[in-house]
Coordinates of C-alpha atoms and ligand atoms in Angstrom, one line a residue:
M165 CA -7.6 -18.8 -10.3
K166 CA -5.0 -16.0 -10.3
R167 CA -4.3 -14.9 -6.7
N168 CA -4.9 -11.3 -5.7
T169 CA -1.5 -9.8 -6.1
F170 CA 0.2 -6.4 -6.6
Y171 CA 3.7 -5.9 -7.9
V172 CA 5.2 -2.4 -7.8
T173 CA 8.7 -1.4 -8.9
T174 CA 11.0 1.6 -8.7
P175 CA 13.7 2.3 -11.2
I176 CA 17.0 0.8 -10.0
Y177 CA 19.2 3.7 -9.1
Y178 CA 22.7 4.4 -10.5
V179 CA 25.4 3.8 -8.0
N180 CA 27.5 6.7 -9.4
D181 CA 25.2 9.0 -7.3
V182 CA 24.4 8.7 -3.6
P183 CA 20.8 8.3 -2.5
H184 CA 19.1 11.6 -2.4
I185 CA 15.6 13.0 -1.8
G186 CA 14.7 12.5 -5.6
H187 CA 15.2 8.7 -5.4
S188 CA 13.5 8.7 -2.0
Y189 CA 10.4 10.3 -3.6
T190 CA 9.8 7.3 -6.0
T191 CA 10.7 4.8 -3.4
I192 CA 8.4 6.2 -0.7
A193 CA 5.5 6.3 -3.1
A194 CA 6.1 2.7 -4.1
D195 CA 6.3 1.7 -0.4
V196 CA 3.0 3.5 0.4
L197 CA 1.3 1.8 -2.5
A198 CA 2.7 -1.6 -1.5
R199 CA 1.6 -1.2 2.1
Y200 CA -1.8 0.1 1.1
H201 CA -2.5 -2.9 -1.2
E202 CA -1.3 -5.2 1.5
L203 CA -3.8 -3.6 3.9
T204 CA -6.6 -4.3 1.4
G205 CA -5.7 -8.0 1.5
K206 CA -3.4 -8.5 -1.5
E207 CA -0.1 -10.4 -1.8
V208 CA 2.4 -7.7 -2.5
F209 CA 5.9 -7.5 -4.0
L210 CA 7.9 -4.3 -3.9
L211 CA 11.1 -4.3 -5.9
T212 CA 13.9 -1.7 -5.7
G213 CA 17.6 -1.9 -6.2
T214 CA 20.7 -0.5 -7.8
D215 CA 22.0 -0.2 -11.4
E216 CA 25.7 -1.0 -11.2
H217 CA 27.3 -1.6 -14.6
G218 CA 28.5 0.7 -17.4
I219 CA 31.0 3.3 -18.2
K220 CA 29.8 5.9 -15.7
V221 CA 30.1 3.5 -12.8
Q222 CA 33.5 2.3 -14.1
E223 CA 34.8 5.9 -14.2
S224 CA 33.3 6.8 -10.8
A225 CA 35.0 3.8 -9.2
L226 CA 38.3 4.8 -10.8
K227 CA 37.9 8.3 -9.5
A228 CA 37.2 7.1 -6.0
G229 CA 40.3 4.8 -6.3
E230 CA 38.3 1.7 -5.7
A231 CA 37.7 -1.5 -7.6
P232 CA 34.3 -1.3 -9.4
Q233 CA 32.8 -4.1 -7.3
E234 CA 34.0 -2.7 -4.1
F235 CA 32.6 0.7 -5.1
C236 CA 29.2 -0.8 -6.0
D237 CA 29.1 -2.6 -2.7
R238 CA 29.7 0.5 -0.8
I239 CA 27.1 2.7 -2.6
A240 CA 24.5 -0.1 -2.8
A241 CA 24.8 -0.4 1.0
Q242 CA 24.1 3.4 1.3
F243 CA 20.9 3.0 -0.7
M244 CA 19.8 0.1 1.6
K245 CA 20.6 2.2 4.6
A246 CA 18.6 5.1 3.3
W247 CA 15.6 2.9 2.6
Q248 CA 15.8 1.5 6.1
A249 CA 15.9 5.0 7.5
L250 CA 12.8 5.8 5.6
G251 CA 10.9 2.7 6.6
I252 CA 10.9 1.1 3.1
N253 CA 9.6 -2.4 3.4
Y254 CA 11.0 -3.8 0.1
S255 CA 10.5 -7.4 -0.8
N256 CA 13.8 -7.6 -2.7
F257 CA 16.7 -5.2 -3.3
I258 CA 18.1 -6.2 -6.6
R259 CA 21.6 -5.4 -7.6
T260 CA 22.6 -5.9 -11.3
T261 CA 26.0 -7.3 -10.1
D262 CA 24.1 -10.2 -8.4
D263 CA 25.3 -13.4 -9.9
H264 CA 21.7 -14.6 -10.5
H265 CA 20.9 -11.4 -12.4
V266 CA 24.1 -11.6 -14.5
K267 CA 23.3 -15.2 -15.6
A268 CA 19.7 -14.2 -16.4
V269 CA 20.8 -11.3 -18.6
Q270 CA 23.1 -13.6 -20.5
Y271 CA 20.3 -16.1 -20.9
V272 CA 18.1 -13.4 -22.4
L273 CA 20.8 -12.1 -24.7
Q274 CA 21.4 -15.6 -26.0
K275 CA 17.7 -16.1 -26.5
L276 CA 17.5 -12.8 -28.4
Y277 CA 20.5 -13.7 -30.5
D278 CA 19.2 -17.2 -31.3
G279 CA 15.8 -15.7 -32.2
G280 CA 17.4 -13.4 -34.8
H281 CA 16.6 -10.1 -32.8
I282 CA 20.3 -9.2 -32.5
Y283 CA 22.8 -8.8 -35.4
K284 CA 26.4 -7.6 -35.6
G285 CA 27.0 -4.1 -37.0
K286 CA 28.7 -0.9 -36.4
Y287 CA 28.1 2.0 -34.0
E288 CA 29.1 5.2 -35.6
A289 CA 29.7 8.4 -33.7
L290 CA 31.7 11.6 -33.6
Y291 CA 34.9 11.2 -31.7
C292 CA 37.2 14.0 -30.4
M293 CA 40.8 13.0 -30.3
G294 CA 41.6 15.8 -27.8
C295 CA 39.0 14.6 -25.3
E296 CA 39.3 10.9 -26.2
Q297 CA 35.5 10.9 -26.0
Y298 CA 32.5 10.4 -28.3
K299 CA 30.6 13.5 -28.9
T300 CA 27.0 14.3 -30.0
A301 CA 26.2 17.0 -32.5
G302 CA 24.8 19.0 -29.6
D303 CA 28.2 19.0 -27.9
L304 CA 29.8 20.8 -30.7
V305 CA 30.1 24.5 -31.4
N306 CA 30.3 25.3 -35.2
G307 CA 31.0 21.7 -35.8
K308 CA 34.1 21.7 -33.5
C309 CA 34.8 20.5 -30.0
P310 CA 34.5 23.6 -27.8
D311 CA 37.5 22.5 -25.7
H312 CA 40.0 21.5 -28.4
K313 CA 38.7 23.6 -31.3
I314 CA 39.1 20.6 -33.7
E315 CA 36.5 18.9 -35.8
P316 CA 35.8 15.5 -34.5
E317 CA 36.3 12.5 -36.7
I318 CA 33.7 9.8 -37.4
R319 CA 34.7 6.7 -35.5
S320 CA 32.9 3.5 -35.9
E321 CA 33.0 0.7 -33.4
E322 CA 31.9 -2.8 -34.0
C323 CA 28.8 -3.7 -31.9
Y324 CA 25.7 -5.8 -31.7
L325 CA 22.4 -4.2 -32.5
F326 CA 18.9 -5.0 -31.3
K327 CA 16.2 -4.7 -34.0
L328 CA 14.1 -2.1 -32.2
S329 CA 12.9 -0.7 -35.5
E330 CA 10.9 -3.8 -36.1
H331 CA 8.7 -3.1 -33.1
Q332 CA 7.5 0.4 -33.9
E333 CA 3.9 -0.5 -34.9
R334 CA 3.5 -2.9 -32.1
L335 CA 4.8 -0.5 -29.5
L336 CA 2.5 2.2 -30.8
R337 CA -0.6 0.0 -30.5
L338 CA 0.5 -1.2 -27.1
I339 CA 0.6 2.3 -25.7
R340 CA -2.2 3.9 -27.7
D341 CA -4.6 1.1 -26.8
D342 CA -3.6 1.0 -23.1
E343 CA -2.3 -2.6 -23.2
L344 CA 0.5 -0.9 -21.4
K345 CA -1.1 2.1 -19.7
I346 CA 0.9 5.2 -19.2
R347 CA -0.4 7.8 -16.7
P348 CA -0.8 10.8 -16.4
Q349 CA -2.5 11.1 -19.7
E350 CA -0.2 13.8 -21.0
R351 CA 2.8 11.5 -20.7
K352 CA 0.9 8.8 -22.7
N353 CA 0.1 11.4 -25.3
E354 CA 3.8 12.3 -25.6
M355 CA 4.8 8.7 -26.1
V356 CA 2.0 8.1 -28.7
S357 CA 3.0 11.1 -30.6
F358 CA 6.7 10.2 -30.4
L359 CA 6.0 6.7 -31.8
E360 CA 3.8 8.1 -34.5
K361 CA 6.4 10.7 -35.7
E362 CA 9.9 9.4 -35.0
E363 CA 11.3 6.5 -36.8
L364 CA 12.8 4.0 -34.3
Q365 CA 16.4 3.0 -35.1
D366 CA 18.0 -0.3 -34.1
I367 CA 20.0 0.3 -31.0
S368 CA 23.5 -0.8 -30.1
I369 CA 23.3 -3.2 -27.2
S370 CA 27.0 -3.7 -26.6
R371 CA 30.3 -2.0 -26.3
M372 CA 33.8 -3.4 -27.0
R373 CA 35.0 -4.9 -23.8
E374 CA 38.3 -3.0 -24.1
K375 CA 36.3 0.3 -23.9
V376 CA 33.7 -0.7 -21.3
S377 CA 35.0 -3.5 -19.2
W378 CA 32.5 -3.1 -16.3
G379 CA 29.6 -4.8 -17.9
I380 CA 28.1 -8.2 -18.5
P381 CA 30.0 -10.1 -21.3
L382 CA 27.7 -11.1 -24.3
P383 CA 27.4 -14.8 -24.0
F384 CA 27.9 -15.2 -27.8
D385 CA 30.9 -12.9 -28.0
E386 CA 32.9 -12.2 -24.9
S387 CA 34.8 -9.4 -26.5
H388 CA 31.7 -7.2 -26.0
T389 CA 29.9 -6.1 -22.8
T390 CA 26.1 -5.5 -22.6
Y391 CA 24.6 -2.0 -22.9
V392 CA 23.7 -0.9 -19.4
W393 CA 20.0 -0.3 -20.1
V394 CA 19.4 -3.8 -21.5
D395 CA 21.0 -5.2 -18.4
A396 CA 19.0 -2.8 -16.1
F397 CA 15.6 -3.4 -17.5
L398 CA 15.8 -7.1 -16.9
N399 CA 16.0 -6.4 -13.1
Y400 CA 12.2 -6.2 -13.2
L401 CA 12.1 -9.9 -14.0
T402 CA 15.2 -11.2 -12.2
G403 CA 14.1 -9.3 -9.0
L404 CA 11.2 -11.8 -8.8
G405 CA 13.7 -14.7 -9.1
W406 CA 13.0 -15.2 -12.8
P407 CA 13.8 -17.4 -14.7
E408 CA 14.3 -20.1 -12.0
D409 CA 11.5 -19.1 -9.6
K410 CA 8.6 -19.8 -12.0
E411 CA 6.1 -19.8 -9.2
N412 CA 6.9 -16.3 -7.8
F413 CA 7.2 -15.0 -11.4
E414 CA 3.8 -16.3 -12.4
L415 CA 2.3 -14.9 -9.2
F416 CA 3.5 -11.4 -9.7
W417 CA 4.2 -10.8 -13.4
P418 CA 3.1 -8.6 -15.2
A419 CA 4.0 -5.8 -12.9
S420 CA 1.0 -3.9 -11.7
I421 CA 2.7 -0.6 -11.7
Q422 CA 6.2 0.7 -12.5
L423 CA 7.0 4.1 -11.1
M424 CA 9.5 6.5 -12.5
A425 CA 10.1 10.2 -13.4
K426 CA 9.9 11.5 -16.9
D427 CA 13.7 11.3 -17.5
I428 CA 13.5 7.6 -18.2
L429 CA 10.0 7.3 -19.7
R430 CA 11.1 7.1 -23.4
V431 CA 13.5 4.2 -22.9
H432 CA 10.8 2.4 -20.8
A433 CA 8.2 3.0 -23.5
T434 CA 10.5 1.6 -26.3
I435 CA 13.4 -0.7 -25.5
W436 CA 11.9 -2.4 -22.4
P437 CA 8.5 -3.5 -23.9
A438 CA 10.3 -4.4 -27.2
I439 CA 12.6 -6.8 -25.4
L440 CA 9.7 -8.3 -23.6
I441 CA 7.8 -8.8 -26.9
A442 CA 10.9 -10.4 -28.4
I443 CA 11.3 -12.9 -25.7
G444 CA 7.5 -13.6 -25.5
I445 CA 6.8 -12.1 -22.0
A446 CA 3.7 -9.9 -21.4
P447 CA 4.4 -6.2 -20.9
P448 CA 3.8 -4.5 -17.5
V449 CA 0.3 -3.3 -16.9
E450 CA 1.1 0.3 -16.2
Y451 CA 3.7 3.0 -15.7
F452 CA 3.0 6.0 -13.6
I453 CA 5.3 9.0 -14.3
H454 CA 5.7 11.3 -11.3
G455 CA 7.1 14.8 -11.3
Y456 CA 10.6 15.9 -10.9
F457 CA 11.6 18.2 -8.2
T458 CA 14.1 20.8 -7.4
V459 CA 15.5 21.9 -4.0
N460 CA 14.9 25.4 -2.8
G461 CA 14.3 26.3 -6.5
E462 CA 17.4 24.7 -7.9
K463 CA 18.2 21.4 -9.7
M464 CA 19.8 19.0 -7.2
S465 CA 23.4 18.4 -8.0
K466 CA 26.6 17.4 -6.3
S467 CA 28.4 20.5 -7.6
L468 CA 25.8 22.9 -6.2
G469 CA 26.1 21.1 -2.9
N470 CA 22.3 21.0 -2.4
V471 CA 21.8 17.3 -2.5
I472 CA 19.4 16.4 0.3
D473 CA 20.5 13.3 2.1
P474 CA 17.5 11.2 3.2
I475 CA 19.4 9.6 6.1
E476 CA 20.3 13.0 7.6
L477 CA 16.7 14.2 7.1
S478 CA 15.4 11.1 8.7
V479 CA 17.7 11.6 11.7
N480 CA 16.5 15.2 12.1
Y481 CA 12.8 14.7 11.6
G482 CA 11.9 11.0 11.6
P483 CA 11.0 8.9 8.6
D484 CA 7.2 9.5 8.7
V485 CA 7.6 13.3 8.7
I486 CA 9.5 13.0 5.4
R487 CA 7.0 10.4 4.0
Y488 CA 4.1 12.6 4.9
F489 CA 5.6 15.8 3.6
I490 CA 7.0 14.5 0.4
L491 CA 3.6 13.0 -0.6
S492 CA 1.4 15.8 0.7
E493 CA 3.4 18.7 -0.7
F494 CA 2.8 18.3 -4.5
P495 CA 0.5 16.4 -6.7
F496 CA 2.3 13.1 -7.7
G497 CA 2.4 13.8 -11.5
A498 CA 3.6 17.4 -11.2
D499 CA 7.0 19.0 -10.7
G500 CA 7.7 20.6 -7.4
D501 CA 10.2 22.2 -5.1
F502 CA 11.5 20.7 -1.9
S503 CA 12.3 23.1 1.0
T504 CA 12.9 22.3 4.6
R505 CA 11.1 25.5 5.6
R506 CA 7.9 24.1 4.0
L507 CA 8.6 20.8 5.7
E508 CA 8.7 22.4 9.1
E509 CA 5.6 24.4 8.4
S510 CA 3.7 21.3 7.4
F511 CA 5.1 19.5 10.4
N512 CA 3.8 22.1 12.8
S513 CA 0.4 22.5 11.3
D514 CA -0.6 19.0 10.1
L515 CA 1.4 16.7 12.4
A516 CA 2.0 18.6 15.6
N517 CA -1.3 20.6 15.7
D518 CA -3.8 18.3 14.0
L519 CA -2.7 14.6 14.4
G520 CA -0.4 14.9 17.4
N521 CA -2.8 17.0 19.3
L522 CA -5.8 14.8 18.7
L523 CA -3.9 11.9 20.4
H524 CA -2.4 14.0 23.2
R525 CA -5.6 15.6 24.3
T526 CA -7.4 12.3 24.3
V527 CA -5.0 10.1 26.3
P528 CA -5.3 12.2 29.5
M529 CA -9.1 12.5 29.1
M530 CA -9.3 8.8 28.9
E531 CA -7.3 8.4 32.0
K532 CA -9.4 10.9 33.9
Y533 CA -12.9 10.1 32.8
C534 CA -12.7 6.4 32.0
Q535 CA -10.3 5.0 34.5
R536 CA -8.1 4.2 31.5
L537 CA -10.6 1.9 30.0
V538 CA -12.4 2.2 26.7
P539 CA -16.1 2.7 27.5
T540 CA -19.1 1.1 25.9
P541 CA -21.0 3.4 23.6
G542 CA -24.6 4.4 24.2
A543 CA -27.0 5.9 21.6
L544 CA -25.4 8.1 18.9
D545 CA -26.4 11.7 18.7
D546 CA -26.1 13.8 15.5
L547 CA -22.6 14.7 16.4
E548 CA -21.4 11.1 16.5
K549 CA -23.5 10.2 13.4
D550 CA -21.7 13.0 11.5
L551 CA -18.3 11.7 12.6
K552 CA -19.2 8.2 11.7
A553 CA -20.4 9.3 8.2
K554 CA -17.1 11.1 7.7
S555 CA -15.1 8.0 8.5
E556 CA -17.1 6.0 6.0
E557 CA -16.6 8.6 3.4
V558 CA -12.9 8.7 4.0
V559 CA -12.5 4.9 3.9
A560 CA -14.3 4.6 0.6
G561 CA -12.7 7.7 -0.9
L562 CA -9.2 6.5 -0.1
D563 CA -9.4 3.5 -2.4
N564 CA -10.3 5.6 -5.4
L565 CA -7.7 8.2 -4.8
L566 CA -4.9 5.7 -4.2
G567 CA -6.0 3.8 -7.3
E568 CA -5.2 7.0 -9.2
L569 CA -2.0 7.5 -7.2
K570 CA -3.4 10.8 -5.8
F571 CA -1.3 10.6 -2.6
R572 CA -1.7 14.2 -1.8
E573 CA -5.5 14.2 -2.2
A574 CA -5.6 10.9 -0.1
L575 CA -3.7 12.5 2.7
A576 CA -5.9 15.6 2.5
L577 CA -9.0 13.4 2.8
I578 CA -7.6 11.6 5.9
W579 CA -6.7 15.0 7.4
E580 CA -10.3 16.2 6.9
F581 CA -11.3 13.3 9.2
V582 CA -8.5 14.3 11.7
G583 CA -9.9 17.8 11.7
K584 CA -13.4 16.5 12.1
A585 CA -12.3 14.4 15.1
N586 CA -10.7 17.5 16.7
K587 CA -13.8 19.5 16.2
Y588 CA -15.9 16.7 17.5
I589 CA -14.0 16.9 20.8
D590 CA -14.5 20.7 21.0
S591 CA -18.3 20.3 20.3
A592 CA -19.0 17.3 22.4
A593 CA -16.9 18.8 25.3
P594 CA -16.2 15.7 27.4
W595 CA -14.9 17.9 30.3
A596 CA -18.3 19.6 30.6
L597 CA -20.0 16.2 30.6
A598 CA -17.7 15.0 33.4
R599 CA -18.4 18.2 35.4
E600 CA -22.1 17.6 35.0
D601 CA -21.7 13.9 35.7
K602 CA -23.5 12.9 32.5
R603 CA -21.9 9.4 32.6
E604 CA -23.6 7.7 29.8
R605 CA -23.2 10.5 27.4
L606 CA -19.5 10.9 28.4
D607 CA -18.9 7.2 27.7
T608 CA -20.4 7.6 24.2
V609 CA -18.3 10.6 23.5
M610 CA -15.0 9.0 24.7
Y611 CA -15.8 5.9 22.7
S612 CA -16.4 8.0 19.6
I613 CA -13.1 9.8 20.0
M614 CA -11.2 6.6 20.5
E615 CA -13.0 5.0 17.6
A616 CA -12.1 7.9 15.3
I617 CA -8.5 7.6 16.4
R618 CA -8.4 3.9 15.8
I619 CA -9.7 4.3 12.2
I620 CA -7.3 7.2 11.5
V621 CA -4.4 5.0 12.6
I622 CA -5.4 2.3 10.2
L623 CA -5.8 4.8 7.4
I624 CA -2.4 6.5 8.0
S625 CA -0.6 3.2 8.5
S626 CA 0.6 2.9 4.8
F627 CA 1.9 6.5 4.8
M628 CA 3.3 6.7 8.3
P629 CA 3.9 3.2 9.6
E630 CA 6.1 4.1 12.6
T631 CA 3.6 6.8 13.8
A632 CA 0.7 4.4 13.3
S633 CA 2.3 1.7 15.4
K634 CA 3.2 4.2 18.2
M635 CA -0.4 5.5 18.2
W636 CA -1.8 2.0 18.2
D637 CA 0.3 1.3 21.2
Q638 CA -0.9 4.4 23.0
I639 CA -4.5 3.8 22.4
G640 CA -3.9 0.4 24.0
I641 CA -5.3 -2.0 21.4
E642 CA -3.9 -5.5 21.8
E643 CA -4.5 -6.9 18.4
S644 CA -1.6 -6.1 16.1
L645 CA -2.0 -3.2 13.7
G646 CA -0.6 -5.5 11.0
S647 CA -3.6 -7.8 11.2
Q648 CA -6.0 -5.0 10.3
T649 CA -7.5 -4.9 6.8
L650 CA -9.4 -2.3 4.8
P651 CA -12.3 -1.7 4.6
K652 CA -13.4 -4.3 7.1
D653 CA -11.5 -3.3 10.2
A654 CA -11.9 0.4 9.5
A655 CA -15.7 0.2 9.8
W656 CA -17.2 2.2 12.6
G657 CA -17.9 0.2 15.7
G658 CA -14.8 -2.1 15.6
L659 CA -13.3 -0.7 18.8
K660 CA -13.5 -3.2 21.6
S661 CA -14.1 -2.0 25.1
G662 CA -12.0 -2.7 28.1
L663 CA -8.6 -1.6 26.8
E664 CA -6.0 0.5 28.6
V665 CA -4.5 3.7 27.1
K666 CA -0.8 4.4 27.6
H667 CA 0.8 7.7 28.3
A668 CA 3.9 8.5 26.1
A669 CA 5.9 11.4 24.9
P670 CA 4.3 13.6 22.3
L671 CA 4.7 12.2 18.8
F672 CA 5.4 15.5 17.1
P673 CA 6.7 18.2 19.5
R674 CA 6.4 21.5 17.7
I675 CA 9.4 22.9 15.9
Q676 CA 10.1 26.4 17.1
Ligands
MSP892 N1 19.5 3.4 -13.6 C1 18.5 4.1 -14.3 C2 17.1 3.5 -14.2 C3 17.1 2.1 -14.7 S1 15.6 1.3 -14.4 C4 15.6 0.0 -15.3 C5 18.4 5.6 -13.7 N2 18.8 5.7 -12.5 S2 18.7 7.1 -11.7 O1 19.5 6.9 -10.5 O2 19.1 8.2 -12.5 O3 17.3 7.3 -11.3 C6 16.3 8.0 -12.0 C7 15.0 8.0 -11.2 O4 15.2 8.5 -9.9 C8 13.9 8.9 -11.7 O5 13.2 8.3 -12.8 C9 13.1 9.1 -10.5 O6 12.4 7.9 -10.2 C10 14.1 9.2 -9.4 N3 14.6 10.6 -9.3 C11 15.9 11.0 -9.3 N4 16.0 12.4 -9.1 C12 14.7 12.9 -9.0 C13 14.2 14.1 -8.7 N5 15.0 15.2 -8.6 N6 12.9 14.2 -8.6 C14 12.0 13.2 -8.8 N7 12.5 12.0 -9.0 C15 13.9 11.8 -9.1 O7 17.8 6.4 -14.4

């Protein structure tokens, strides 16, 4: 019987850019999904990494005055540092310069070559002598290079081509019939209509080594290096240890969900599944295409100087604030705008006022009214029944929402419960019960508040792991948070009595 597993991937990011908030978006979403599926009892694999070959990296290294490998090592380390700062619990960080990956890419290329999927041909393109660069028709003005005012010549370069055109029909069926699901629906429609209308061309999968030296040599012709996308796609297999680690591969492949933004959907909907078909491996189950976002209304770019550094952001606000904000601010499939002003507003209202306050008003009440011990509950009144019903609604609802990758809606649902718990405290007014010495009722109320907090902690733990473990510690539960599972341990009534709360600094002191 197939074990209950979940395999999620992010794109592997180019090392010619430094990690920014855009890459962080995909990676945080993948981490939340991985943690959530783990919480529901699955064996989980989260893969991320860096895409390190090709002309762009070769040139960036040259510009930085570093040897390509040295350059890649430095930037890959920055990505790892960023993911550590954001609490990303990846199972593997794959680098395309890993020896194992390089060998596996050569193995696939040889297999494709032997299977007749690759042939030798010519790559033809426009070339401007002035720029010493290939040009596309779109680069030209009145047919001439805008910088050198000369007509480019047609240059052809020997290369190897992959027979992508042979796969058109199969790819169309694959996507149209949801054998490879693409969500949201409009992204699937775009790809179906692309595959219906555009004729797929065979693609060049190599460059002459004298032009692009920073790449994996073709095993059957070492004077060529591998096209970076072919190299990159295979990370999704090699990151699992494929082809050597058959057991891990069989456990997790096909990928449950591959996350990306729309910029790289088309290549993922054509070249990637076509390679898999050609080598006889099942396609991934699903892609989810999230939105693209700008910063303070502008596209993020090094030249505009508005690239948001996740490490700096994490130092300023803490990882969970970023994780919460980025997923609660916009619907996952839609484009959005990132602003620190909005981040601070959301921090003050949702984190400081709602969640932080819930805990910080409770701990002193526990100390005062319950001698620091969790009381045993008595009979439930309507107020408690209402709170309990809400917790059950949220636990059940979360699963559906996260199944649809509705992170924003999932957080909003959890926050309804946070709001409900705060209102419960106002209505049940434990301070009045203490004044009137209604001991039994006071115990029930304090139990219910603590129970609501316990369930909230389990529910937020995938989104805000650091906060969850701090809160868990403060409410004094001895079993580890990591041993909790959903929905079982989030059922009302799981709180054991006789535990000690701990005073600690506020989790989210308001930003003035
Ligand atoms: N190396 C390729 C991917 C190869 S995967 C086999 C690549 N790298 S990239 O560094 O450009 O990363 C692109 C991805 O980063 C996007 O698809 C998205 O996941 C993420 N994002 C980068 N900038 C982003 C935004 N501004 N907004 C949202 N996501 C962004 O393409």
